Coordinates of C-alpha atoms in Angstrom, one line a residue:
X180 CA -2.2 18.0 6.2
X181 CA -3.6 14.7 7.4
X182 CA -3.4 13.1 3.9
X183 CA 0.3 13.9 3.8
X184 CA 0.8 10.7 5.9
X185 CA -0.5 8.3 3.3
X186 CA 1.1 10.3 0.5
X187 CA 4.5 10.0 2.0
X188 CA 4.0 6.4 3.0
X189 CA 3.0 5.3 -0.5
X190 CA 5.6 7.6 -2.2
X191 CA 8.4 5.9 -0.2
X192 CA 7.1 2.5 -1.0
X193 CA 7.2 3.0 -4.7
X194 CA 10.0 5.5 -5.2
X195 CA 12.7 2.9 -4.5
X196 CA 11.6 1.0 -7.6
X197 CA 12.8 3.9 -9.7
X198 CA 16.0 4.4 -7.7
X199 CA 17.0 0.7 -7.7
X200 CA 19.7 1.0 -10.4
X201 CA 21.2 4.1 -8.7
X202 CA 21.4 2.3 -5.4
X203 CA 23.1 -0.7 -7.0
X204 CA 25.7 1.6 -8.6
X205 CA 26.3 4.0 -5.7
X206 CA 26.1 1.6 -2.7
X207 CA 27.2 -1.5 -4.5
X208 CA 24.0 -3.2 -3.3
X209 CA 23.7 -6.8 -4.2
X210 CA 20.4 -8.4 -5.0
X211 CA 19.7 -9.5 -1.4
X212 CA 20.4 -6.0 0.0
X213 CA 18.3 -4.4 -2.8
X214 CA 15.4 -6.8 -2.0
X215 CA 15.6 -5.8 1.7
X216 CA 15.8 -2.0 0.9
X217 CA 12.6 -2.4 -1.0
X218 CA 10.9 -5.0 1.1
X219 CA 12.2 -4.1 4.6
X220 CA 10.1 -1.0 4.6
X221 CA 7.0 -2.9 3.5
X222 CA 7.1 -5.7 6.1
X223 CA 7.9 -3.3 8.9
X224 CA 5.1 -1.0 7.7
X225 CA 2.5 -3.8 7.4
X226 CA 3.5 -5.6 10.6
X227 CA 3.1 -2.6 12.8
X228 CA -0.2 -1.1 11.5
X229 CA -2.6 -2.8 13.8
X230 CA -0.4 -2.0 16.9
X231 CA 0.0 1.6 15.6
X232 CA -3.8 2.0 15.3
X233 CA -4.4 0.7 18.8
X234 CA -1.7 3.0 20.2
X235 CA -3.7 5.8 18.7
X236 CA -6.8 4.6 20.5
X237 CA -4.7 4.5 23.7
X238 CA -2.8 7.8 23.6
X239 CA -4.8 9.9 21.1
X240 CA -4.7 10.0 17.3
X241 CA -3.4 13.5 17.1
X242 CA -0.5 12.7 19.4
X243 CA 0.5 9.5 17.6
X244 CA 0.1 11.2 14.2
X245 CA 2.5 14.0 15.2
X246 CA 5.0 11.6 16.8
X247 CA 4.8 9.3 13.8
X248 CA 5.3 12.1 11.3
X249 CA 8.4 13.5 13.2
X250 CA 9.8 9.9 13.5
X251 CA 9.2 9.3 9.8
X252 CA 11.1 12.5 8.9
X253 CA 14.0 11.4 11.2
X254 CA 14.1 7.9 9.7
X255 CA 14.0 9.4 6.2
X256 CA 17.0 11.6 7.1
X257 CA 18.9 8.5 8.3
X258 CA 18.1 6.8 5.0
X259 CA 19.5 9.7 3.0
X260 CA 22.7 9.6 5.2
X261 CA 23.2 5.8 4.9
X262 CA 26.9 5.1 4.2
X263 CA 26.3 1.6 2.7
X264 CA 23.6 -0.7 1.5
X265 CA 23.1 -2.6 4.8
X266 CA 22.8 0.6 6.8
X267 CA 20.1 1.7 4.4
X268 CA 18.3 -1.7 5.0
X269 CA 18.2 -1.0 8.7
X270 CA 17.0 2.6 8.2
X271 CA 14.3 1.5 5.8
X272 CA 12.9 -1.0 8.3
X273 CA 12.9 1.9 10.9
X274 CA 11.2 4.1 8.3
X275 CA 8.5 1.5 7.7
X276 CA 7.9 1.2 11.5
X277 CA 7.4 4.9 11.8
X278 CA 5.0 4.9 8.9
X279 CA 2.9 2.3 10.8
X280 CA 2.6 4.9 13.6
X281 CA 1.2 7.7 11.5
X282 CA -0.9 6.1 8.8
X283 CA -3.7 4.5 10.9
X284 CA -4.2 7.7 12.8
X285 CA -5.2 9.5 9.6
X286 CA -8.1 7.1 8.9
X287 CA -9.2 7.2 12.5
X288 CA -9.2 11.0 12.5
X289 CA -11.3 11.0 9.3
X290 CA -13.7 8.6 11.0
X291 CA -14.0 10.7 14.1
X292 CA -13.8 14.3 12.7
X293 CA -16.2 14.0 9.8
X294 CA -20.0 13.5 10.0
X295 CA -21.3 10.4 8.2
X296 CA -22.6 12.5 5.3
X297 CA -19.2 14.0 4.7
X298 CA -17.1 10.9 5.0
X299 CA -17.5 9.8 1.3
X300 CA -15.8 13.0 0.2
X301 CA -13.0 12.4 2.8
X302 CA -12.6 8.8 1.7
X303 CA -12.4 9.9 -2.0
X304 CA -9.6 12.2 -1.0
X305 CA -7.8 9.4 0.8
X306 CA -8.2 7.0 -2.1
X307 CA -7.0 9.6 -4.5
X308 CA -4.0 10.3 -2.3
X309 CA -3.0 6.6 -2.3
X310 CA -2.9 6.6 -6.1
X311 CA -1.2 10.0 -6.3
X312 CA 1.4 8.9 -3.8
X313 CA 2.1 5.6 -5.6
X314 CA 2.4 7.3 -9.0
X315 CA 4.4 10.2 -7.6
X316 CA 6.9 7.7 -6.4
X317 CA 7.4 6.8 -10.0
X318 CA 7.1 10.3 -11.5
X319 CA 8.6 12.6 -8.9
X320 CA 11.2 9.9 -8.1
X321 CA 12.3 10.0 -11.8
X322 CA 12.4 13.9 -11.7
X323 CA 14.5 14.0 -8.5
X324 CA 17.0 11.4 -9.8
X325 CA 17.3 13.3 -13.2
X326 CA 17.7 16.7 -11.5
X327 CA 20.4 15.3 -9.1
X328 CA 19.9 18.3 -6.7
X329 CA 23.1 19.4 -5.0
X330 CA 24.8 16.2 -6.3
X331 CA 22.8 14.2 -3.8
X332 CA 21.6 11.7 -6.4
X333 CA 19.2 9.0 -4.9
X334 CA 19.5 10.5 -1.4
X335 CA 17.2 13.3 -2.5
X336 CA 14.2 10.9 -2.6
X337 CA 14.6 10.5 1.2
X338 CA 15.7 14.1 2.1
X339 CA 12.5 15.5 0.6
X340 CA 10.5 13.9 3.4
X341 CA 12.3 15.8 6.1
X342 CA 10.8 19.3 5.6
X343 CA 7.5 18.0 4.5
X344 CA 7.2 15.7 7.5
X345 CA 8.2 18.4 10.0
X346 CA 5.8 20.9 8.5
X347 CA 2.9 18.4 8.6
X348 CA 3.7 17.6 12.3
X349 CA 3.8 21.2 13.3
X350 CA 0.5 21.9 11.5
X351 CA -1.1 18.8 13.1
X352 CA 0.0 19.8 16.6
X353 CA -1.6 23.2 16.0
X354 CA -4.8 22.4 14.1
X355 CA -5.9 18.8 14.6
X356 CA -8.6 18.4 17.4
X357 CA -7.7 16.7 20.6
X358 CA -10.2 13.9 21.5
X359 CA -10.3 13.2 25.2
X360 CA -11.9 10.0 26.4
X361 CA -13.4 9.2 29.8
X362 CA -11.9 5.7 29.5
X363 CA -8.6 5.0 28.0
X364 CA -8.2 1.4 26.6
X365 CA -5.2 -0.6 27.8
X366 CA -2.5 -1.8 25.4
X367 CA -2.5 -5.6 24.7
X368 CA 1.3 -6.3 24.3
X369 CA 0.9 -10.1 23.9
X370 CA -1.7 -9.7 21.1
X371 CA 0.3 -6.9 19.4
X372 CA 3.5 -9.1 19.4
X373 CA 1.6 -12.2 18.2
X374 CA 0.0 -10.4 15.2
X375 CA 3.3 -8.6 14.3
X376 CA 5.1 -12.0 14.5
X377 CA 2.6 -13.8 12.3
X378 CA 2.7 -11.0 9.7
X379 CA 6.5 -11.0 9.7
X380 CA 6.7 -14.8 9.4
X381 CA 4.8 -14.3 6.1
X382 CA 6.2 -11.0 4.8
X383 CA 9.9 -11.7 5.3
X384 CA 10.1 -14.9 3.2
X385 CA 7.8 -13.3 0.6
X386 CA 10.2 -10.4 0.3
X387 CA 13.4 -12.5 0.1
X388 CA 12.1 -15.8 -1.3
X389 CA 12.3 -15.1 -5.0
X390 CA 15.8 -13.7 -5.0
X391 CA 17.0 -16.7 -2.9
X392 CA 15.2 -19.4 -5.0
X393 CA 12.6 -20.1 -2.3
X394 CA 14.8 -22.1 0.1
X395 CA 13.4 -24.4 2.8
X396 CA 13.4 -21.7 5.5
X397 CA 10.9 -19.5 3.5
X398 CA 8.3 -22.3 3.5
X399 CA 8.9 -23.2 7.2
X400 CA 8.5 -19.6 8.1
X401 CA 5.2 -19.2 6.2
X402 CA 3.9 -22.5 7.6
X403 CA 4.8 -21.3 11.2
X404 CA 2.7 -18.2 10.7
X405 CA -0.5 -20.3 10.7
X406 CA -0.2 -21.7 14.3
X407 CA 1.2 -18.3 15.6
X408 CA -1.8 -16.5 14.1
X409 CA -4.3 -19.1 15.4
X410 CA -2.9 -19.0 18.9
X411 CA -2.9 -15.2 18.8
X412 CA -6.5 -15.0 17.6
X413 CA -7.6 -17.5 20.3
X414 CA -5.9 -15.4 22.9
X415 CA -7.6 -12.3 21.7
X416 CA -11.0 -14.0 21.8
X417 CA -10.4 -15.2 25.3
X418 CA -9.2 -11.8 26.4
X419 CA -12.4 -10.2 25.0
X420 CA -14.7 -12.7 26.7
X421 CA -13.0 -11.9 30.0
X422 CA -13.7 -8.2 29.6
X423 CA -10.2 -7.3 28.5
X424 CA -9.3 -5.0 25.6
X425 CA -7.6 -6.9 22.8
X426 CA -5.5 -5.2 20.1
X427 CA -7.7 -6.9 17.5
X428 CA -11.5 -7.1 18.2
X429 CA -12.6 -10.2 16.3
X430 CA -16.2 -9.0 16.4
X431 CA -15.3 -6.4 13.8
X432 CA -13.9 -9.1 11.4
X433 CA -17.1 -11.1 11.8
X434 CA -19.1 -8.2 10.5
X435 CA -19.9 -9.0 6.8
X436 CA -19.3 -5.5 5.3
X437 CA -16.1 -5.0 7.3
X438 CA -14.7 -8.4 6.2
X439 CA -15.7 -8.1 2.6
X440 CA -14.2 -4.6 2.5
X441 CA -10.9 -5.9 3.8
X442 CA -10.8 -8.6 1.1
X443 CA -11.7 -6.1 -1.7
X444 CA -9.2 -3.4 -0.5
X445 CA -6.3 -5.8 0.1
X446 CA -7.1 -7.9 -3.0
X447 CA -7.3 -4.9 -5.3
X448 CA -3.9 -3.6 -4.1
X449 CA -2.5 -7.0 -4.7
X450 CA -3.3 -6.5 -8.3
X451 CA -2.2 -2.8 -8.4
X452 CA 1.2 -3.2 -6.7
X453 CA 2.1 -6.1 -9.0
X454 CA 0.9 -4.2 -12.0
X455 CA 3.0 -1.1 -11.1
X456 CA 6.1 -3.2 -10.5
X457 CA 5.9 -5.2 -13.7
X458 CA 5.1 -2.1 -15.8
X459 CA 8.1 -0.3 -14.3
X460 CA 10.3 -3.3 -15.3
X461 CA 8.8 -3.4 -18.8
X462 CA 9.3 0.3 -19.4
X463 CA 12.8 0.6 -18.0
X464 CA 14.4 -2.7 -18.7
X465 CA 12.4 -3.9 -21.7
X466 CA 11.8 -0.6 -23.5
X467 CA 15.0 1.1 -22.3
X468 CA 13.4 4.2 -20.8
X469 CA 15.4 6.3 -18.3
X470 CA 13.8 6.7 -14.8
X471 CA 12.3 10.1 -15.7
X472 CA 10.3 9.2 -18.9
X473 CA 9.4 5.8 -17.3
X474 CA 8.0 7.7 -14.3
X475 CA 6.1 10.2 -16.5
X476 CA 4.4 7.3 -18.3
X477 CA 2.4 6.7 -15.1
X478 CA 1.2 10.3 -14.9
X479 CA -2.0 9.6 -17.0
X480 CA -2.9 6.7 -14.7
X481 CA -2.5 8.9 -11.6
X482 CA -4.6 11.7 -13.1
X483 CA -7.4 9.3 -13.9
X484 CA -7.1 7.7 -10.5
X485 CA -7.5 11.1 -8.7
X486 CA -10.2 12.4 -11.1
X487 CA -12.2 9.2 -10.7
X488 CA -11.9 9.3 -6.9
X489 CA -13.0 12.9 -6.6
X490 CA -15.6 13.4 -9.4
X491 CA -16.9 10.0 -10.3
X492 CA -16.9 7.5 -7.4
X493 CA -19.5 9.3 -5.2
X494 CA -21.9 9.9 -8.1
X495 CA -21.8 6.3 -9.1
X496 CA -22.2 5.2 -5.5
X497 CA -25.2 7.4 -5.1
X498 CA -26.9 5.5 -7.9
X499 CA -25.8 1.9 -7.2
X500 CA -24.4 1.9 -3.7
X501 CA -21.7 -0.6 -2.9
X502 CA -22.0 -2.0 -6.4
X503 CA -19.6 0.8 -7.3
X504 CA -16.8 -1.6 -6.3
X505 CA -18.1 -4.1 -8.8
X506 CA -18.1 -1.4 -11.4
X507 CA -14.6 -0.3 -10.4
X508 CA -13.0 -3.8 -10.5
X509 CA -14.7 -4.6 -13.8
X510 CA -13.4 -1.2 -15.2
X511 CA -9.9 -2.2 -14.2
X512 CA -10.4 -5.6 -15.6
X513 CA -11.3 -4.0 -19.0
X514 CA -8.2 -1.7 -18.7
X515 CA -5.9 -4.7 -18.0
X516 CA -7.5 -6.6 -20.9
X517 CA -6.8 -3.6 -23.2
X518 CA -3.2 -3.6 -22.0
X519 CA -2.9 -7.3 -22.7
X520 CA -4.3 -6.8 -26.2
X521 CA -1.8 -4.1 -26.9
X522 CA 1.1 -6.3 -25.7
X523 CA -0.1 -9.1 -27.9
X524 CA -0.7 -6.8 -31.0
X525 CA 2.6 -4.9 -30.9
X526 CA 4.9 -7.5 -29.4
X527 CA 8.6 -6.5 -29.7
X528 CA 7.5 -3.3 -31.6
X529 CA 5.7 -2.0 -28.5
X530 CA 5.7 1.7 -27.9
X531 CA 5.2 3.2 -24.4
X532 CA 2.4 5.4 -25.8
X533 CA 0.4 2.3 -26.8
X534 CA 0.2 1.3 -23.1
X535 CA -1.4 4.6 -21.9
X536 CA -5.1 3.9 -22.8
X537 CA -5.1 0.7 -20.8
X538 CA -3.3 2.4 -17.9
X539 CA -5.9 5.2 -17.9
X540 CA -8.8 2.8 -17.7
X541 CA -7.1 1.0 -14.8
X542 CA -6.7 4.4 -13.1
X543 CA -10.5 5.1 -13.4
X544 CA -11.1 1.6 -11.9
X545 CA -8.8 2.4 -9.1
X546 CA -10.7 5.6 -8.2
X547 CA -14.0 3.8 -8.2
X548 CA -12.8 0.8 -6.1
X549 CA -10.2 1.9 -3.5
X550 CA -12.0 4.8 -1.7
X551 CA -15.3 2.9 -1.9
X552 CA -13.8 -0.1 -0.2
X553 CA -12.3 2.0 2.5
X554 CA -15.6 3.8 3.1
X555 CA -17.4 0.5 3.3
X556 CA -15.0 -0.8 6.0
X557 CA -15.0 2.4 8.1
X558 CA -18.8 2.9 7.8
X559 CA -19.6 -0.6 9.0
X560 CA -20.7 0.4 12.5
X561 CA -17.2 1.0 14.0
X562 CA -17.5 2.7 17.4
X563 CA -15.2 5.7 18.0
X564 CA -13.0 3.9 20.5
X565 CA -12.3 1.3 17.9
X566 CA -11.5 3.7 15.1
X567 CA -7.7 3.3 15.3
X568 CA -8.0 -0.5 15.5
X569 CA -10.2 -0.6 12.4
X570 CA -7.9 1.7 10.5
X571 CA -4.9 -0.4 11.5
X572 CA -6.6 -3.6 10.3
X573 CA -7.6 -2.0 7.0
X574 CA -4.2 -0.5 6.3
X575 CA -2.6 -3.9 7.2
X576 CA -4.8 -5.6 4.6
X577 CA -3.8 -3.0 2.1
X578 CA -0.1 -3.2 2.7
X579 CA -0.2 -7.0 2.9
X580 CA -1.8 -6.9 -0.5
X581 CA 0.9 -4.6 -1.8
X582 CA 3.6 -7.1 -0.6
X583 CA 1.8 -10.2 -1.9
X584 CA 1.1 -8.5 -5.3
X585 CA 4.7 -7.3 -5.9
X586 CA 6.0 -10.8 -5.0
X587 CA 3.5 -13.0 -6.8
X588 CA 3.1 -11.0 -10.0
X589 CA 6.9 -10.2 -9.9
X590 CA 7.7 -13.9 -9.6
X591 CA 5.4 -14.8 -12.5
X592 CA 7.0 -11.9 -14.5
X593 CA 10.6 -13.1 -13.8
X594 CA 9.7 -16.8 -14.3
X595 CA 8.4 -16.0 -17.8
X596 CA 11.4 -13.8 -18.5
X597 CA 14.0 -16.3 -17.5
X598 CA 17.5 -15.3 -18.6
X599 CA 16.3 -13.5 -21.7
X600 CA 16.7 -9.7 -22.0
X601 CA 15.1 -8.6 -25.3
X602 CA 12.1 -6.3 -25.7
X603 CA 9.9 -9.2 -26.9
X604 CA 10.9 -11.3 -23.9
X605 CA 9.8 -8.5 -21.5
X606 CA 6.6 -8.2 -23.4
X607 CA 6.0 -11.9 -23.0
X608 CA 6.7 -11.6 -19.2
X609 CA 4.3 -8.7 -18.9
X610 CA 1.6 -10.8 -20.7
X611 CA 2.0 -13.5 -18.1
X612 CA 1.8 -11.0 -15.2
X613 CA -1.3 -9.4 -16.8
X614 CA -3.1 -12.8 -17.0
X615 CA -2.4 -13.3 -13.3
X616 CA -3.7 -9.8 -12.7
X617 CA -6.9 -10.6 -14.5
X618 CA -7.4 -13.6 -12.2
X619 CA -6.9 -11.5 -9.1
X620 CA -9.4 -8.8 -10.4
X621 CA -11.9 -11.5 -11.1
X622 CA -11.7 -12.8 -7.5
X623 CA -12.0 -9.2 -6.1
X624 CA -15.0 -8.5 -8.3
X625 CA -16.7 -11.7 -7.0
X626 CA -16.0 -10.5 -3.4
X627 CA -17.5 -7.1 -4.2
X628 CA -20.7 -8.8 -5.4
X629 CA -21.3 -10.3 -1.9
X630 CA -21.7 -6.8 -0.4
X631 CA -25.3 -5.5 0.3
X632 CA -26.1 -2.8 -2.2
X633 CA -26.7 -0.3 0.6
X634 CA -25.1 0.0 4.1
X635 CA -27.2 -1.4 6.9
X636 CA -25.8 0.8 9.6

């Protein structure tokens, strides 16, 4: 029930990749509108997560989870009913904002509901759900588009959220525990606005920059994010020293394990989001697969991700502690190297089946890395009254990594592709993106090496 939030959030992030051509045909969406349909959800989601987490600390995680789930279902219905591309852009931004309300509550609930000894199992389930949701966006999205239920076409990918969301909200209201606190923290509106503004100043140009050729405003916007963030962090620090309750407690970020876990979690998803996007482009545009078979090609990766999270990560962690994240990133690095070797060996004769072994190894690495990084962050001495805040910061790092990865690796992919359109050209573009992915994984692996082998809390 609780995990339905991250499943739906990740599903709706990735499913639009599969539906892009249908949206272009049915809504006559131009490139700018299509970029915003995909990216508007992402930057609204990422920009609101810290505030969403703090609202959970303020008003109760069960209440915010339920409200967020109902709002997400309503926003999904509006997306399905969108009469044109720009209406869909607006509704996707709204959908991302509602996702930011429900997702941090889930991690906060895990952190408060489960004893320390049981949290690794819960984190494994969370990590597996991230992977299953992302892959389901590719697989189930292709199935729904191919089935064309009731003649709804692409609209089905949004309508499916409505009954699921309402059912999850009803179950949450009935079964999730209510946590009453003697002291309710106050909301910090200035800090929330400053953090959201700084994130938006980066995420909006990242989302739109490539399609528009990186005009001057994109660079000005990203540069402006630096002083906005610096002033906001200074304000948060002063507020904390004066006994106030900031939306972001900087003492958490100064904690070594918390900080390293954020870098690993966000950095790894930078690789994974870019990898998924570029592989989708290769399979559909380069190898000519329809959405359904292209989506099904990701199923082995998803199965390995889930299996590794549930059955392997904890056993490895019991033996080597936090070094499981080093093992996970190196496993993914091996998988990506295998993929690069396959691309180089087969060239324009590439078959989708040849990509599956490398994808499966990457899936195993995902399962070792992602839940372990989440567990490291949330087990780093976070007090219960900061659980929502910590979850918001963590999920912000993850979704920021998603946005950066899709943009950076996507830009490298399209730069290598140029105006060419042959299979060999797409293979070359994927090789360039894979090399960039290897560099990202090397950095993440180095960050994982800085963690103490065992938690000190």
